[in-house]
Every structure is written in structure tokens, then in C-alpha cells.
Coordinates of C-alpha atoms in Angstrom, one line a residue:
M692 CA -36.1 -22.7 0.0
A693 CA -37.1 -24.3 3.3
R694 CA -34.1 -26.6 3.1
E695 CA -31.9 -23.5 2.6
K696 CA -33.5 -21.9 5.7
D697 CA -33.0 -25.1 7.6
S698 CA -29.3 -25.1 6.7
I699 CA -28.8 -21.5 7.8
A700 CA -30.6 -22.2 11.1
S701 CA -28.5 -25.3 11.7
S702 CA -25.4 -23.2 10.9
D703 CA -26.4 -20.6 13.4
E704 CA -26.9 -23.4 16.0
H705 CA -23.4 -24.7 15.4
N706 CA -22.0 -21.2 15.5
S707 CA -23.6 -20.5 18.9
R708 CA -22.4 -23.8 20.2
G709 CA -18.9 -23.0 19.0
I710 CA -19.0 -19.7 20.9
E711 CA -20.0 -21.4 24.1
L712 CA -17.2 -24.0 23.7
A713 CA -14.6 -21.3 22.9
D714 CA -15.7 -19.3 26.0
R715 CA -15.0 -22.5 28.1
G716 CA -11.6 -22.8 26.5
W717 CA -12.5 -26.0 24.6
L718 CA -10.9 -24.7 21.4
D719 CA -10.7 -28.0 19.4
E720 CA -14.3 -28.6 19.9
A721 CA -15.2 -25.0 19.1
L722 CA -13.2 -25.3 15.8
K723 CA -15.3 -28.3 14.8
E724 CA -18.5 -26.4 15.5
F725 CA -17.5 -23.4 13.5
K726 CA -16.4 -25.6 10.6
K727 CA -19.7 -27.3 10.6
A728 CA -21.4 -23.9 10.6
I729 CA -19.4 -22.9 7.6
E730 CA -20.2 -26.2 5.8
L731 CA -23.9 -25.6 6.2
D732 CA -23.6 -21.9 5.3
P733 CA -20.4 -21.0 3.6
E734 CA -21.5 -17.3 3.5
S735 CA -21.8 -17.0 7.3
A736 CA -19.4 -14.1 7.9
H737 CA -19.8 -14.5 11.7
A738 CA -18.8 -18.1 11.6
W739 CA -15.7 -17.3 9.6
D740 CA -14.9 -14.5 12.1
N741 CA -15.3 -16.8 15.1
L742 CA -13.2 -19.4 13.4
A743 CA -10.5 -16.8 12.9
T744 CA -10.5 -16.0 16.7
V745 CA -10.0 -19.6 17.7
Y746 CA -7.3 -20.1 15.1
A747 CA -5.5 -17.2 16.6
E748 CA -5.9 -18.6 20.1
K749 CA -4.3 -21.8 18.8
Q750 CA -1.4 -19.8 17.3
R751 CA -2.4 -20.9 13.8
Y752 CA -1.9 -17.3 12.6
R753 CA -2.0 -17.8 8.8
E754 CA -5.3 -19.7 9.0
A755 CA -6.6 -17.0 11.4
L756 CA -5.7 -14.2 8.9
D757 CA -7.3 -16.1 6.0
A758 CA -10.5 -16.6 8.0
H759 CA -10.6 -12.9 9.0
L760 CA -10.2 -11.8 5.4
K761 CA -12.9 -14.3 4.3
S762 CA -15.3 -12.9 6.9
L763 CA -14.7 -9.4 5.6
Q764 CA -15.0 -10.5 2.0
L765 CA -18.4 -11.9 2.8
D766 CA -19.5 -8.8 4.8
P767 CA -17.2 -5.8 4.1
E768 CA -19.6 -3.4 5.9
N769 CA -19.4 -5.2 9.2
P770 CA -17.6 -3.0 11.8
S771 CA -17.0 -5.9 14.1
G772 CA -15.2 -7.8 11.4
H773 CA -12.9 -4.9 10.8
Y774 CA -12.4 -4.5 14.6
N775 CA -11.6 -8.2 15.1
L776 CA -9.1 -8.2 12.3
A777 CA -7.4 -5.1 13.7
S778 CA -7.4 -6.7 17.2
F779 CA -5.8 -9.8 15.7
L780 CA -3.1 -7.9 14.0
A781 CA -2.4 -5.7 17.1
A782 CA -2.3 -8.7 19.5
H783 CA -0.6 -11.3 17.3
G784 CA 1.2 -9.4 14.5
L785 CA 4.7 -9.9 15.9
D786 CA 3.9 -13.6 16.9
F787 CA 2.7 -14.1 13.3
A788 CA 5.9 -12.5 12.0
V789 CA 8.0 -14.8 14.1
S790 CA 6.2 -17.9 12.9
E791 CA 6.7 -16.7 9.2
F792 CA 10.4 -15.9 9.8
L793 CA 10.9 -19.3 11.4
Q794 CA 9.1 -20.9 8.4
T795 CA 11.5 -19.0 6.1
I796 CA 14.5 -20.2 8.0
E797 CA 13.2 -23.8 7.9
L798 CA 13.0 -23.6 4.1
E799 CA 16.3 -21.7 3.7
D800 CA 18.5 -21.5 6.8
D801 CA 21.3 -19.3 5.3
Y802 CA 18.9 -16.3 4.9
P803 CA 20.6 -13.5 6.9
D804 CA 17.7 -11.0 6.6
A805 CA 15.3 -13.6 8.0
H806 CA 17.5 -14.2 11.0
L807 CA 18.0 -10.4 11.4
N808 CA 14.2 -9.6 11.4
L809 CA 13.5 -12.7 13.5
G810 CA 15.9 -11.2 16.1
L811 CA 14.2 -7.8 15.9
A812 CA 10.8 -9.4 16.4
Y813 CA 11.9 -11.4 19.4
A814 CA 13.4 -8.3 20.9
E815 CA 10.1 -6.4 20.5
L816 CA 8.4 -9.3 22.2
G817 CA 10.9 -9.2 25.1
R818 CA 12.3 -12.6 24.2
T819 CA 15.9 -11.4 24.7
E820 CA 17.9 -14.6 24.7
E821 CA 16.2 -15.7 21.5
A822 CA 16.7 -12.3 19.9
L823 CA 20.5 -12.3 20.7
K824 CA 20.9 -15.8 19.2
A825 CA 19.0 -14.8 16.0
L826 CA 21.0 -11.6 15.6
Q827 CA 24.3 -13.4 16.2
T828 CA 23.3 -16.0 13.5
A829 CA 22.5 -13.1 11.1
V830 CA 26.0 -11.7 11.8
E831 CA 27.6 -15.1 11.2
F832 CA 25.8 -15.6 7.9
D833 CA 26.7 -12.1 6.6
P834 CA 29.7 -10.8 8.5
A835 CA 30.3 -7.9 6.0
D836 CA 26.9 -6.4 6.7
A837 CA 27.0 -3.6 9.3
V838 CA 23.3 -3.7 10.0
P839 CA 22.9 -7.0 11.9
R840 CA 26.0 -6.1 13.9
Y841 CA 24.6 -2.8 14.9
E842 CA 21.2 -4.3 15.9
L843 CA 23.1 -7.0 17.9
A844 CA 25.2 -4.3 19.6
S845 CA 22.1 -2.2 20.4
L846 CA 20.4 -5.1 22.2
Q847 CA 23.6 -5.9 24.0
M848 CA 23.8 -2.3 25.2
E849 CA 20.2 -2.5 26.4
E850 CA 21.2 -5.6 28.4
G851 CA 24.2 -3.8 29.9
D852 CA 26.7 -6.0 28.0
F853 CA 28.9 -3.1 26.9
R854 CA 32.0 -5.3 26.5
H855 CA 30.5 -7.4 23.7
A856 CA 28.7 -4.4 22.2
I857 CA 32.1 -2.8 21.8
V858 CA 33.3 -5.7 19.7
Q859 CA 30.4 -5.4 17.4
L860 CA 30.5 -1.6 17.1
K861 CA 34.2 -1.6 16.3
E862 CA 33.3 -3.8 13.3
V863 CA 30.3 -1.6 12.5
T864 CA 32.4 1.5 12.3
R865 CA 35.1 -0.3 10.3
L866 CA 32.6 -1.6 7.8
D867 CA 30.7 1.6 7.6
P868 CA 32.9 4.6 8.7
R869 CA 30.1 7.1 8.1
N870 CA 27.7 5.3 10.5
F871 CA 27.0 8.1 13.0
E872 CA 25.0 5.9 15.3
G873 CA 27.7 3.3 15.3
W874 CA 30.4 5.8 16.5
L875 CA 28.0 7.4 19.0
D876 CA 27.1 4.1 20.6
L877 CA 30.8 3.0 20.6
G878 CA 31.6 6.1 22.5
I879 CA 28.8 5.4 25.0
C880 CA 30.0 1.8 25.5
Y881 CA 33.6 2.9 26.1
A882 CA 32.5 5.6 28.5
Q883 CA 30.4 3.0 30.5
K884 CA 33.5 0.8 30.7
G885 CA 35.7 3.7 31.9
F886 CA 37.8 3.9 28.7
Y887 CA 37.5 7.6 28.4
E888 CA 40.2 8.3 25.8
E889 CA 38.7 5.7 23.5
A890 CA 35.2 7.1 24.1
E891 CA 36.5 10.6 23.2
R892 CA 38.0 9.3 19.9
A893 CA 34.7 7.6 19.0
Y894 CA 32.7 10.8 19.8
E895 CA 35.1 12.9 17.7
A896 CA 34.5 10.5 14.8
A897 CA 30.8 11.0 15.2
R898 CA 31.3 14.7 15.5
E899 CA 32.9 14.8 12.1
L900 CA 29.7 13.4 10.7
K901 CA 27.1 15.4 12.7
P902 CA 28.9 18.2 14.7
D903 CA 25.8 19.6 16.4
E904 CA 23.6 16.5 17.0
L905 CA 21.9 16.7 20.4
L906 CA 22.7 13.2 21.7
L907 CA 26.4 13.6 20.7
R908 CA 26.7 16.9 22.5
Y909 CA 25.0 15.5 25.6
N910 CA 27.1 12.3 25.7
L911 CA 30.3 14.3 25.2
S912 CA 29.3 16.4 28.2
A913 CA 28.5 13.3 30.2
L914 CA 31.9 11.8 29.2
Y915 CA 33.8 14.8 30.4
A916 CA 31.8 14.9 33.7
L917 CA 32.8 11.3 34.3
W918 CA 36.4 12.2 33.4
K919 CA 36.2 15.1 35.8
K920 CA 37.0 17.6 33.0
K921 CA 34.6 20.3 34.1
A922 CA 35.2 23.0 31.4
Q923 CA 34.7 20.6 28.5
S924 CA 31.7 19.1 30.1
L925 CA 30.0 22.4 30.6
E926 CA 30.9 23.5 27.1
H927 CA 29.1 20.6 25.6
L928 CA 26.2 20.7 28.1
K929 CA 25.6 24.4 27.2
A930 CA 25.5 23.5 23.5
A931 CA 23.1 20.6 24.2
L932 CA 20.8 22.9 26.3
E933 CA 20.7 25.4 23.4
L934 CA 19.6 22.7 21.1
D935 CA 16.7 21.4 23.3
R936 CA 16.6 22.6 26.9
G937 CA 13.4 20.6 27.7
K938 CA 14.9 17.3 26.8
V939 CA 18.3 17.9 28.3
S940 CA 16.9 19.2 31.6
G941 CA 14.8 16.0 31.8
W942 CA 17.8 13.8 31.1
L943 CA 19.9 15.6 33.7
R944 CA 17.4 14.9 36.5
S945 CA 18.1 11.2 36.5
D946 CA 21.6 10.9 35.0
P947 CA 24.2 9.5 37.4
M948 CA 27.0 10.4 35.0
F949 CA 26.9 14.0 36.1
Q950 CA 27.3 13.1 39.8
S951 CA 30.7 14.7 40.0
L952 CA 29.2 18.1 39.1
E953 CA 26.3 18.0 41.6
G954 CA 26.4 21.2 43.7
D955 CA 28.9 22.9 41.4
A956 CA 27.7 26.5 41.0
D957 CA 28.5 26.7 37.2
F958 CA 26.7 23.4 36.6
E959 CA 23.7 24.4 38.6
A960 CA 23.5 27.7 36.9
L961 CA 23.3 26.0 33.5
R962 CA 20.5 23.6 34.4

């Protein structure tokens, strides 16, 4: 019994030393201390929890998750354990996902969904160049799938690359003619490039699918404002305002596409 107490006491000492080392940024040394603590007392939930935190700092996410779960298995009523697991997932969930997608691709490179979801994770992390590359690879592996093309085009639009987005969206709408978002975004891209007739055709294709969708009505109004077709612009703007005045009024306050109508009495009366 005394020997067991000595082991637990020694475990606590290693655990405390590990915390001090981790606080100083000496992660490898801290790992050794937490592992010693666990060797001496395998049921030390706190040591497992601390081990998990250091693994996460070292970007060893799978081991971190295992250690967090082991800590909670040993002490399921510990609120700090649950909090630390939640914090790990909130802080490192996407990084963990990236590492697992990369592992998937290392094992099976021609796995389109892995490249697609890797690209989406990179985009969420703000790693745009890597996201574009991963999404392009997903398209190359499965060119007949409209989904990776649409996601690639969406990111290209966010980056202001409307020319390349048009290429992808034309294929999206060819592969999936009932893809409302594909037609809508294609219209937006054409409008941004000044191809008003092409934008109108894309919006009309979207309108056949969802005639009274708010974003469609608003973007049709913006298109006609750019095109200096006041009557059509105001017709669609009125319809959009009837659908959701609050949202549309907010959009109008900072939308340069309606610049040609600024000061117009009919336009000002609507907004």
C-alpha cells in the first residue's frame, strides 16, 4: 500500500514538473515527464490530459485526441477534462482534419473526395493557395463531378478571379443543368466581367429553377443597373425588397453596382 502511495506521489511530481516544462515551451521534455507520470500511475487522468495538451502543441493530433479520451475515460465527471477536449477540437479540429486528409491521400492519391475536403479545410483555415491546388486536383481526378468544380469556382470568386470561375461554372451548369447556385454564380461572374448579355442568360436559367429567390432578384437588379437599364433594375429591386427589405436595404448601402442609379428619384423612393 505504501509502495502504491509512493508511486502516485512520484507520478504527481513528474506531472507537476511536466507542467512547468510545458509552460516554458520545452515540449519534448514535458512529454517525457507526463509519460513517466503515467507509467507510475496509469490512472492519472490529469497526466493524460496534460499529455494531450502537449501532443496538440506538437501537432500530433491523433495522439492528442487519444490522450484526451483516455483522460475522460478515467475521470468522466471531470469538467476540466471535457473543457480541454472541447478546446482542442475547437482550436485544432480543422488542422486535425487536414492531417487526416493528407494521410488519406498519401495512402491513396486518386481519392477525389479527400482532395475536395482537403481543399475546403484549407479554405476555412485561410490557406488559399493550398485550397485552390487541392480543389483543382479533385476536379482533375473526377472531371464529371460538378461539386468540386463548384467549390473551386466559389473560391476563385472570393479571390476575384472571375475569368477562371466562369470556366468552371460553365462546366458545372453543363454537368448539372438544374444547379441553381451554379447558374446564379455564373451570372455574377459574367456581370463582374462586363458580359451583360451572358449574365442575363445565366440569370434567366436560374430563374427557371427558382423564380422568386432573393439573391437572384437582387443580382438581376444589379445587373440591369450596371447595364443602365433602369426600368428592369427597379422592377427586380422592388421584388427583392418585398421578399426581405431589411437584407436588401443593407446590401444597397455598400453596393457599387447601383452607382448609376444614385440620386435617381425612383431608385431613392424604393430604398
